[in-house]
Coordinates of C-alpha atoms and ligand atoms in Angstrom, one line a residue:
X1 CA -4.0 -40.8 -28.5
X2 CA -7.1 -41.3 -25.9
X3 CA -8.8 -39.0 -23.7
X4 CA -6.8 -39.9 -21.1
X5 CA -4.2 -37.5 -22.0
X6 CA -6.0 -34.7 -22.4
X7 CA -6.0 -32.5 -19.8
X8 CA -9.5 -32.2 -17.8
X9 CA -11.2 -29.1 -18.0
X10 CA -11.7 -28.2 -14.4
X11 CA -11.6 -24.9 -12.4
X12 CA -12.4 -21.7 -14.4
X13 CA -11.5 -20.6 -17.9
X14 CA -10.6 -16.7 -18.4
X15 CA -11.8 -14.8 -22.0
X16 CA -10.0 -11.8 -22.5
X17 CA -11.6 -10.0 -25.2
X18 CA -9.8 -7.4 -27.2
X19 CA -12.6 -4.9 -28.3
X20 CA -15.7 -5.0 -26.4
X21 CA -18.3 -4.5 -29.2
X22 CA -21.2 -5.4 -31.3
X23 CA -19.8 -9.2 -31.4
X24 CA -18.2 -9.2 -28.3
X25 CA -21.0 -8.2 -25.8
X26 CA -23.3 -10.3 -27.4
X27 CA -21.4 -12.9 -26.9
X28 CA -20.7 -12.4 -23.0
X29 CA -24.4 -11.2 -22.5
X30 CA -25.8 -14.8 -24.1
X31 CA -23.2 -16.4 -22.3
X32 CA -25.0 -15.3 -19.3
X33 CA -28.2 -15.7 -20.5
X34 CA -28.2 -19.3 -21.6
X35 CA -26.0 -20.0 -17.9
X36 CA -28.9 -18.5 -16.4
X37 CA -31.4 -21.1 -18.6
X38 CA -33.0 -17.7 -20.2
X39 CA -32.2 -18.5 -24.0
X40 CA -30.5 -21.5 -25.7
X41 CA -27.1 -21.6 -27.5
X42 CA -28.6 -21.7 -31.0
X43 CA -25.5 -21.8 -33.5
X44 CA -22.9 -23.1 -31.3
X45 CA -21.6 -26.4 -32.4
X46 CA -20.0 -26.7 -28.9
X47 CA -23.2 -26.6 -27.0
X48 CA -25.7 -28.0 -29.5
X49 CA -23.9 -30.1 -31.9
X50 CA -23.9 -33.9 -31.6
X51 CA -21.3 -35.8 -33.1
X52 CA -21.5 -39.3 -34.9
X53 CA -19.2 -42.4 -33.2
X54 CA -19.0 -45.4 -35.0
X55 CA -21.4 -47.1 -37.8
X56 CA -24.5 -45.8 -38.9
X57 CA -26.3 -48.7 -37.0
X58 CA -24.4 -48.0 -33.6
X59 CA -27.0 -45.4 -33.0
X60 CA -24.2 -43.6 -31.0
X61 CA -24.5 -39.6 -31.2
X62 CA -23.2 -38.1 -27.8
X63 CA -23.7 -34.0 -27.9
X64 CA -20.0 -32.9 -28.6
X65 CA -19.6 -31.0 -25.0
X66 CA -20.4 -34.7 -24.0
X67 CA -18.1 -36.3 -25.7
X68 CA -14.8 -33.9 -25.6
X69 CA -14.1 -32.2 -22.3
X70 CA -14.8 -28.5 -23.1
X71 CA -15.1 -25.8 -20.6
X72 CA -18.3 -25.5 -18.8
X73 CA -20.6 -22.3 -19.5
X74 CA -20.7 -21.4 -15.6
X75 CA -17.0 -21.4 -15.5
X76 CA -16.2 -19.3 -17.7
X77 CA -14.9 -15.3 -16.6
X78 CA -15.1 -12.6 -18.7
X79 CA -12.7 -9.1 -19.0
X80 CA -11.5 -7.3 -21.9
X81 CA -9.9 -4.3 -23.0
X82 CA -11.3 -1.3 -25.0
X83 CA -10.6 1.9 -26.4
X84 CA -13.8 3.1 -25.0
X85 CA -14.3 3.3 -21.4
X86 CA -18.5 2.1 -21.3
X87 CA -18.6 -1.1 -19.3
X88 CA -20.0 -4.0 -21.4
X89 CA -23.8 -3.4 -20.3
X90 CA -23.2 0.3 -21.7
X91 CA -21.8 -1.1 -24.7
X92 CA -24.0 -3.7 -25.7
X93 CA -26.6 -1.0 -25.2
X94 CA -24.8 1.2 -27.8
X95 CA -24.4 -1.9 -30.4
X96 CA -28.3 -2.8 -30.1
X97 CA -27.8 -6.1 -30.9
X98 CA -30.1 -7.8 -28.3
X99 CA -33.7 -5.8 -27.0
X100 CA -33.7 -3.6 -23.8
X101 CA -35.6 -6.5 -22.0
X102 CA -33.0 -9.2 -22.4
X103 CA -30.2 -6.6 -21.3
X104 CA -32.0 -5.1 -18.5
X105 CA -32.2 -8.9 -17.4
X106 CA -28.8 -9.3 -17.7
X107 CA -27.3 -5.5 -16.5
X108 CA -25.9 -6.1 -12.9
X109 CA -23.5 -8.6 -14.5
X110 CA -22.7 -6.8 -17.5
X111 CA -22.2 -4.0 -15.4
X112 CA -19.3 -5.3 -14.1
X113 CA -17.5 -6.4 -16.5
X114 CA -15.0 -2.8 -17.4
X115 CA -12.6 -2.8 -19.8
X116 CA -9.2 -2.3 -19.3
X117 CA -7.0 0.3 -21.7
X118 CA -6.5 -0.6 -24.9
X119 CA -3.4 -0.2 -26.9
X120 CA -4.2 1.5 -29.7
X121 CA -3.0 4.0 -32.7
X122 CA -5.4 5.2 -34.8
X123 CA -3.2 4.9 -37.5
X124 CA -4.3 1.4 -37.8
X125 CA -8.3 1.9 -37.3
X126 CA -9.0 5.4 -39.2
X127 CA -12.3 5.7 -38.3
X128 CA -12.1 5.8 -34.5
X129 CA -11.3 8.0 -31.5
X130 CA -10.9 6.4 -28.7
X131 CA -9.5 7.7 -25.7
X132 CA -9.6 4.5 -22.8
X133 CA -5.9 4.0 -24.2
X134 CA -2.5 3.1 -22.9
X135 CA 0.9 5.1 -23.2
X136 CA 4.2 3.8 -23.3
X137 CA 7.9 4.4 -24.4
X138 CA 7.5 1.9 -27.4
X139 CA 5.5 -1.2 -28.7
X140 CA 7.3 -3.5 -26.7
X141 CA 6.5 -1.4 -23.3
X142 CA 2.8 -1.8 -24.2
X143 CA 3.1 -5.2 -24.9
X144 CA 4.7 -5.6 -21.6
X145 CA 1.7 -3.5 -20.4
X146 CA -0.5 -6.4 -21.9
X147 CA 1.4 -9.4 -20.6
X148 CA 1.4 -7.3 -17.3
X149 CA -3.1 -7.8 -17.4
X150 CA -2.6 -11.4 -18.5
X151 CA -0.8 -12.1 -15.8
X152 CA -3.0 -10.0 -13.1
X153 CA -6.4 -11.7 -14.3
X154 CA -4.6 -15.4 -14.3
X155 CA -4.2 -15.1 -11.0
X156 CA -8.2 -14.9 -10.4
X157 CA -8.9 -18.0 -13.2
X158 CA -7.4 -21.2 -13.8
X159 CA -6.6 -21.3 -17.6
X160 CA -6.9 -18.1 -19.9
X161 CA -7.9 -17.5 -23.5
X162 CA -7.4 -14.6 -25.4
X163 CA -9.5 -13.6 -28.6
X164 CA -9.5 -10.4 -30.7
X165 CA -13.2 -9.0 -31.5
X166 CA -11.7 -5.5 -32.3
X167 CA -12.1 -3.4 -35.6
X168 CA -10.9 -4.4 -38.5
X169 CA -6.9 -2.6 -39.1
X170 CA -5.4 -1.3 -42.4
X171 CA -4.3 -3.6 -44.7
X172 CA -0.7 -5.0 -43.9
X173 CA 1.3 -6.9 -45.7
X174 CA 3.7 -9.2 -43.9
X175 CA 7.4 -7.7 -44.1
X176 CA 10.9 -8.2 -43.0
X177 CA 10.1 -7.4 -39.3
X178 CA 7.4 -11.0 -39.5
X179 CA 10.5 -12.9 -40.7
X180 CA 11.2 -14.2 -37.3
X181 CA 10.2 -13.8 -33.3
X182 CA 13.8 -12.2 -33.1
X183 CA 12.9 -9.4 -35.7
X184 CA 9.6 -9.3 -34.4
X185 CA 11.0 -8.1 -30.8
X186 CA 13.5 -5.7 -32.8
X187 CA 10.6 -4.3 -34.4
X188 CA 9.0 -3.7 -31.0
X189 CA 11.5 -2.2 -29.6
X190 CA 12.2 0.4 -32.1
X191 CA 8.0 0.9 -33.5
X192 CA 8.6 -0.8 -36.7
X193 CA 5.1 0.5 -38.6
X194 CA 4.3 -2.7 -39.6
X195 CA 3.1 -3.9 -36.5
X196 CA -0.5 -3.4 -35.3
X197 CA -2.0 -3.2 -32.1
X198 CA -3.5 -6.5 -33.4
X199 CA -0.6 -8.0 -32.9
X200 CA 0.8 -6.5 -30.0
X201 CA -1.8 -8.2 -28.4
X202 CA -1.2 -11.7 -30.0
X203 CA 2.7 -11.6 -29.3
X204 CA 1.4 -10.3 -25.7
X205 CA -0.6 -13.9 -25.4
X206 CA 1.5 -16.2 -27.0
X207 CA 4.2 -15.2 -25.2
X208 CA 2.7 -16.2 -22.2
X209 CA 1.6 -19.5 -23.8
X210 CA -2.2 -18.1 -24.1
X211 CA -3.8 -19.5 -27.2
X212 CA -4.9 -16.7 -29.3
X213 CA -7.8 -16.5 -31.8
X214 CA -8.7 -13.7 -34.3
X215 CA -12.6 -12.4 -35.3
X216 CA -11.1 -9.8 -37.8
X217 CA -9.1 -10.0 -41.0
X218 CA -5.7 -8.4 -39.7
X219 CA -2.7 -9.7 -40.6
X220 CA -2.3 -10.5 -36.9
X221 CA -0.7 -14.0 -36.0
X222 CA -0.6 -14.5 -40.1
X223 CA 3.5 -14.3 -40.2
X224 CA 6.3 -16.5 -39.7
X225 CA 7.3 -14.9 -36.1
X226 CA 4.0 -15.4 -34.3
X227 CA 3.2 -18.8 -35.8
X228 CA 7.0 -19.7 -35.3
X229 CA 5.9 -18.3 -31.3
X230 CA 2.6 -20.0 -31.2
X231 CA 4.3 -23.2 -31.4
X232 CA 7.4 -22.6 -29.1
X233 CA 4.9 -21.4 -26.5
X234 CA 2.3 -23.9 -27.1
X235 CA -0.1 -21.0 -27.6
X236 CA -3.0 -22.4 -30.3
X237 CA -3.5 -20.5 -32.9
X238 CA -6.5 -20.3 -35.9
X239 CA -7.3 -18.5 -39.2
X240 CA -9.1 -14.8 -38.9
X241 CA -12.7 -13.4 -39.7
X242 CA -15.1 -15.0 -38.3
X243 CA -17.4 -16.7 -41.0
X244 CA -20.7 -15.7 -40.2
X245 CA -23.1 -14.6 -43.3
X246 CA -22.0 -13.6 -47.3
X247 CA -19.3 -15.8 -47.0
X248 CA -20.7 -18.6 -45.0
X249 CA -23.4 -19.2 -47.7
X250 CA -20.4 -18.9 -50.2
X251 CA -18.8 -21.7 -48.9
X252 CA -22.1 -23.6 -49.2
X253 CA -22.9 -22.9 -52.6
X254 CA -19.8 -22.7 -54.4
X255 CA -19.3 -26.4 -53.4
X256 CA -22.5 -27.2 -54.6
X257 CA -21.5 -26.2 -58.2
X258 CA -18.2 -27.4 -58.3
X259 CA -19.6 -31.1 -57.5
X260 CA -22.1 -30.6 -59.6
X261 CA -19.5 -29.1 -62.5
X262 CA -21.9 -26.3 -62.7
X263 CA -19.6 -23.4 -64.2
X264 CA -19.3 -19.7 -62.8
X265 CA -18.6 -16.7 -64.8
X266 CA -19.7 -13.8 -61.8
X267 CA -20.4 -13.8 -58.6
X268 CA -21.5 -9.9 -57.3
X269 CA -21.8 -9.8 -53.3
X270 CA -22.8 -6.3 -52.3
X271 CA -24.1 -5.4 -48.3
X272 CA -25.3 -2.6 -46.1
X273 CA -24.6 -2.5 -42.6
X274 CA -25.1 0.4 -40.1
X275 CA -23.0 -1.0 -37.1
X276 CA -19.4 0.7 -35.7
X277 CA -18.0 -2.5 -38.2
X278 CA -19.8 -1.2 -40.9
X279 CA -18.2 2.2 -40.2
X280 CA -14.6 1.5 -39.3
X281 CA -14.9 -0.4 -43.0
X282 CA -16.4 2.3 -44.9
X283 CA -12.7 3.4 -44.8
X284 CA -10.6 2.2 -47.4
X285 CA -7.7 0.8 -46.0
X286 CA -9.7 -1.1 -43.4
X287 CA -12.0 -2.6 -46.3
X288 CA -9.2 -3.9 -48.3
X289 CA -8.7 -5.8 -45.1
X290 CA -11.9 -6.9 -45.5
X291 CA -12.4 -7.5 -49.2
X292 CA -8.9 -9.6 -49.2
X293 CA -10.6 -11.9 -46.7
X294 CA -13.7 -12.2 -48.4
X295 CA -12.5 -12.7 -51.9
X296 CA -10.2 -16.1 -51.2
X297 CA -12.8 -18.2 -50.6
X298 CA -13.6 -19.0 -53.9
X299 CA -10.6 -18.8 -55.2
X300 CA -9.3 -21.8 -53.3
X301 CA -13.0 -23.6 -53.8
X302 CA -13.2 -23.5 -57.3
X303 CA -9.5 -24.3 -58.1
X304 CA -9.4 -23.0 -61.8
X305 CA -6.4 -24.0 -62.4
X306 CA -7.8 -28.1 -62.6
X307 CA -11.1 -26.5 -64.0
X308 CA -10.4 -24.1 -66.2
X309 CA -13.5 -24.3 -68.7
X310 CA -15.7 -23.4 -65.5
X311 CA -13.8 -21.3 -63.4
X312 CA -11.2 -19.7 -65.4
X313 CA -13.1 -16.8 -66.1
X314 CA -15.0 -15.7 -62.4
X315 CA -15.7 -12.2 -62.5
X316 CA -15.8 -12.0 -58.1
X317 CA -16.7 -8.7 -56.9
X318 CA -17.7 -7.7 -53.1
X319 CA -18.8 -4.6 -52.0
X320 CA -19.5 -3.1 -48.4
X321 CA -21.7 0.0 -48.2
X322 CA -22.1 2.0 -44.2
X323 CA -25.6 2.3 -44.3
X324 CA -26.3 3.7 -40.5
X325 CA -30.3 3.1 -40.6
X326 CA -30.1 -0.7 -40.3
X327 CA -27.8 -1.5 -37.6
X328 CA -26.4 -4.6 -37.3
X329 CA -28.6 -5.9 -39.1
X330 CA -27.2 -6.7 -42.6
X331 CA -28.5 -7.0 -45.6
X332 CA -26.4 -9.2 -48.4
X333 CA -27.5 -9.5 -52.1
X334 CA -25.6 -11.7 -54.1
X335 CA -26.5 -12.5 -57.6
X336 CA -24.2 -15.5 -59.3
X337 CA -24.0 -15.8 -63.2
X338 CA -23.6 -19.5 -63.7
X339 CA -23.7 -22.0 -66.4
X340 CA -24.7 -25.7 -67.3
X341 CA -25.1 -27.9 -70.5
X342 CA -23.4 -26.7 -73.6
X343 CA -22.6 -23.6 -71.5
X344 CA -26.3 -22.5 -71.3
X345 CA -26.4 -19.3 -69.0
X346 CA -28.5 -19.5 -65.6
X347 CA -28.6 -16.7 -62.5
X348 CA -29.0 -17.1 -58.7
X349 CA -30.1 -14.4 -56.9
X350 CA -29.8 -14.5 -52.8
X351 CA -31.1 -11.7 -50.0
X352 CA -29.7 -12.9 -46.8
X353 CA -31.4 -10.5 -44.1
X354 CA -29.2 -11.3 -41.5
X355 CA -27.6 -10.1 -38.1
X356 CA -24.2 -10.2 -37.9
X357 CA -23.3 -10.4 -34.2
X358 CA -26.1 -12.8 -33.7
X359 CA -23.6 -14.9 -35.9
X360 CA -20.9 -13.9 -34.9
X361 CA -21.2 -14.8 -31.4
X362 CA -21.4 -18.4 -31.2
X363 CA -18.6 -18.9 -33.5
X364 CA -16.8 -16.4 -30.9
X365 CA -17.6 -18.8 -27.9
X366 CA -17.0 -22.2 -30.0
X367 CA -13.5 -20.6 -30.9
X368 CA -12.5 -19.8 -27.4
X369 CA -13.6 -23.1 -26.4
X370 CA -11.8 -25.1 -28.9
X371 CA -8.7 -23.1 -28.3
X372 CA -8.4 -24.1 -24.8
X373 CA -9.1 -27.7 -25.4
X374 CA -6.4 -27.8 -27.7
X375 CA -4.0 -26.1 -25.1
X376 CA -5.2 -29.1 -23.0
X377 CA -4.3 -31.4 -25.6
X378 CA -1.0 -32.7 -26.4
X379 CA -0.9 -33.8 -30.0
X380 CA -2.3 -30.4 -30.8
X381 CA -1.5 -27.6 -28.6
X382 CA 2.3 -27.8 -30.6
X383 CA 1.0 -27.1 -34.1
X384 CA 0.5 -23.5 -33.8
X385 CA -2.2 -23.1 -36.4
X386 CA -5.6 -26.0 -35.4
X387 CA -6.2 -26.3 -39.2
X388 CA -9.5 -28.0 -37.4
X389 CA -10.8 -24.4 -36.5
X390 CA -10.8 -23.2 -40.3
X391 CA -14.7 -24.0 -39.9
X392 CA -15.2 -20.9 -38.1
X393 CA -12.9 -18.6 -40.1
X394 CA -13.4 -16.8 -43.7
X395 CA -9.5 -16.8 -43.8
X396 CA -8.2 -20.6 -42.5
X397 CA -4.9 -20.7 -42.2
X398 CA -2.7 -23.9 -42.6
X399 CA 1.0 -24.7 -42.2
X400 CA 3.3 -23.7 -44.9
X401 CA 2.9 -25.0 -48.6
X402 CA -0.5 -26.4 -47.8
X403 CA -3.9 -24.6 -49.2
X404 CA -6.1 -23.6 -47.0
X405 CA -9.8 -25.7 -46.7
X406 CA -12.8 -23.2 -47.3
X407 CA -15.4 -25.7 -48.2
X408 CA -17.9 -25.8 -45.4
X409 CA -18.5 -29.7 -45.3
X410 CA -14.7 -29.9 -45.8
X411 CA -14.2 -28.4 -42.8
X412 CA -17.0 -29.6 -40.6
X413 CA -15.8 -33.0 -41.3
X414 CA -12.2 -31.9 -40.5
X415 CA -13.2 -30.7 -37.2
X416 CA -15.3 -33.7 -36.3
X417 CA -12.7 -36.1 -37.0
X418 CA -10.2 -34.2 -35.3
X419 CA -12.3 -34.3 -31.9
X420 CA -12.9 -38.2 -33.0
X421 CA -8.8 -38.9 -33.3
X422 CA -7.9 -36.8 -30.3
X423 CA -10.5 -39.2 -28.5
X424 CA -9.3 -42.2 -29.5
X425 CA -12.5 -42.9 -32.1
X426 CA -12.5 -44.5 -35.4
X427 CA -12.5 -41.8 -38.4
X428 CA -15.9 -41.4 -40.2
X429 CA -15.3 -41.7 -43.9
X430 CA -18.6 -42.3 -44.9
X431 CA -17.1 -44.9 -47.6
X432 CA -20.0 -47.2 -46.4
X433 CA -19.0 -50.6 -47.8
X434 CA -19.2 -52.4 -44.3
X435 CA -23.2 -51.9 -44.6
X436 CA -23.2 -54.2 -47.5
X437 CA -21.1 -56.9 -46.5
Ligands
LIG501 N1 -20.2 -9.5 -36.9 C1 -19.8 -10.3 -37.8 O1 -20.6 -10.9 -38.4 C2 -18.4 -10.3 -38.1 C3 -17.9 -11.3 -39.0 C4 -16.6 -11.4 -39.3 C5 -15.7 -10.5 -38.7 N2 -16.1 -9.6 -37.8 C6 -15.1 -8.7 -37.2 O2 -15.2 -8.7 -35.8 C7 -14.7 -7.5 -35.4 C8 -15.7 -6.9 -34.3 O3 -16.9 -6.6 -35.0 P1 -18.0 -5.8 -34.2 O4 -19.2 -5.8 -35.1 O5 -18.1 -6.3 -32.8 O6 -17.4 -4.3 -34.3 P2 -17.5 -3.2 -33.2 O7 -17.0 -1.9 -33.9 O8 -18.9 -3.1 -32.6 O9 -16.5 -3.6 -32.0 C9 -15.1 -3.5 -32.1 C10 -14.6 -2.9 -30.8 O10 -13.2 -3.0 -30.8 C11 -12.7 -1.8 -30.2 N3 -11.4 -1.7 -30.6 C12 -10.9 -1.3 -31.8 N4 -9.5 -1.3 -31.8 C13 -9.2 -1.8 -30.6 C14 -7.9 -2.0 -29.9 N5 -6.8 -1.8 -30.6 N6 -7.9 -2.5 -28.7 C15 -9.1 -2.7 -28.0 N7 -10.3 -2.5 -28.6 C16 -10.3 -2.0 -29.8 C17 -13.7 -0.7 -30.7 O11 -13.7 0.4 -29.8 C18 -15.0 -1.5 -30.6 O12 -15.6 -1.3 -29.3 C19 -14.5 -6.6 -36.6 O13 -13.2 -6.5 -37.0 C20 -15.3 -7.3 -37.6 O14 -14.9 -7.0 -38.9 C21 -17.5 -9.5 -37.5

């Protein structure tokens, strides 16, 4: 495979963002600011990160936007859909994420950007209201109502993209309506419950061969039907829940022991956040969402079951508290019982002050990004899920059978030598020998 036969990235990419939030409008807002060379894209590997080609004494490290062809900043075009009516200025105002300055800045083109009516039931999100909604006879007329604004805003852009930053649903299990896209439409039709708006949406874009990623835990495109879609469309697909702070630093640690055969017998995450997110999962149905997401990580890290003596045992407990005076700004505590030599007890203890849509943004960008250059590329836009992408994502998902990857330099490597194959490059291995010869 060379570059040759991946589609160029000319002409202008389309976001459409379900849920114009915290996450969401700070992503569009320093979208515009960095295009208008008023802040830098600090945490995007697209922008910012260079990748390695060839030996260590090639001294060859193009930035990665250099070396793949990605969408360019200035052509991308933002709309979304919300249950709220506030424009994304108005809403990024309500989240306050980024200061007054920046915003006021940035409000004639924030202004602009309106949402479109959501489709929504409130059985899925208990926590929220919202009244910027559409009606229809069943869930397959308002996915038709969906496909219906795909269609309208691809005939302003060249390529489109379509990414869920909306709350986090219940918990759903997949169920006999998920078995295949056939039952899936059935179950459309005739309101089967176990389909979310979440995935109204996602069968809404794959349909139309739009690749689709996911910010939020939901079971979403995580079923046999949409992935079985996802690939008949050539509609990329990705894991869910963006990995931005407890369980980014999870997935740097836990490695760290296990190489190390450092044993674990607890690990206690606890956080308060005061944003709408914090809210919506202060209910318990949406947190089990949540808490389901966040626990696997380790799980799959550790593997017990080959390490038994260290990891048999992990006491793993999360817990997410709504604590309004702090915003978006989180804070995590985690403290992590571990042991060494003759099983000799040792603690960690880590504060991560953090703010979560400042994290969650560039990972929102990077995703869209990478999504279309798969679409544009022809040994991946097939595979449904881009395993590649489980960088980004607290939950990866794989094909069938395989586990999923949730160690950080795992993944990073993964993605890197993904963008090397697709270019034609030699794999990195760091093996090393050829130094010595
Ligand atoms: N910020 C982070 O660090 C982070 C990390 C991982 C995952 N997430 C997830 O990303 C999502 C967004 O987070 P946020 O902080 O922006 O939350 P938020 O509450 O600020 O924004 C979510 C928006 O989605 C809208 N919405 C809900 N249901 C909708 C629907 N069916 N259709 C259209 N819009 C809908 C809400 O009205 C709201 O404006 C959440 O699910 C959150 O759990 C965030």
């Amino acid at each position: 495979m060379s570059k040759e036969n991946i589609a160029p990235a000319t002409g202008k990419l389309g976001v459409m963002v379900v849920g114009l939030g915290a996450v969401a409008t700070t992503m569009i807002a320093g979208v515009e600011a960095i295009r208008r060379g008023l802040a830098k894209p600090i945490g995007s590997l697209t922008q910012m990160g260079t990748i390695r080609l060839g030996k260590r004494t090639d001294n060859n490290t193009p930035l990665v936007k250099d070396f793949v062809p990605l969408a360019n900043l200035n052509d991308l075009v933002f709309t979304g859909w919300d249950i709220f009516e506030d424009n994304v200025y108005e809403s990024a105002a309500h989240a306050e994420v980024l200061d007054k300055e920046t915003l006021a800045k940035l409000k004639p083109y924030l202004e602009t950007i309106k949402p479109m009516p959501a489709v929504f039931d409130q059985h899925y999100v208990k926590r929220l209201h919202g009244t910027h909604v559409k009606t229809g006879k069943n869930k397959l007329d308002l996915a038709q109502q969906v496909m219906a604004d795909i269609q309208k805003f691809r005939k302003t852009v060249d390529r489109v993209v379509m990414i869920w930053c909306g709350s986090t649903e219940i918990f759903l299990e997949p169920s006999a309506v998920h078995e295949s896209i056939e039952a899936f439409e059935k179950g459309l039709e005739n309101n089967d419950p176990g389909i979310a708006p979440s995935q109204i949406y996602a069968y809404a874009a794959l349909k139309g061969g739009v690749p689709f990623a996911n910010g939020a835990p939901n079971l979403t495109v995580d079923t046999k039907a949409l992935l079985e879609l996802s690939r008949q469309t050539a509609a990329p697909v990705c894991g869910k829940d963006f990995k931005t702070g407890q369980t980014l630093m999870k997935t740097v640690l836990a490695p760290a022991f296990k190489a190390r055969l450092l044993g674990v017998s607890g690990w206690f995450s606890t956080n308060i956040l005061g944003n709408r997110d914090g809210e919506v999962l202060d209910e318990p149905q949406s947190f089990k969402t949540k808490e389901e997401s966040k626990l696997g990580s380790l799980e799959y890290i550790f593997q017990p079951e080959l390490y038994p003596d260290l990891y048999k045992d992990i006491y793993h407990k999360i817990r997410i508290n709504y604590y309004p005076p702090r915003g978006d700004q989180k804070e995590a505590w985690d403290n992590i019982d571990i042991f060494g030599w003759l099983g000799y007890p040792m603690q960690i203890k880590m504060n991560f002050l953090c703010r979560d849509s400042i994290l969650a943004a560039p990972i929102a960008l990077d995703l869209v990004l990478f999504l279309d250059l798969a679409k544009r590329t022809p040994e991946l836009r097939n595979l449904g899920v881009q395993e590649w992408l489980s960088f980004y994502l607290k939950s990866p998902q794989t094909t069938e059978g395989l586990y999923p990857e949730h160690d950080l330099f795992i993944q990073s490597m993964k993605l890197k030598n993904t963008l090397r194959h697709i270019m034609g490059q030699e794999l990195i291995t760091h093996l090393g020998l050829e130094y010595y010869d």
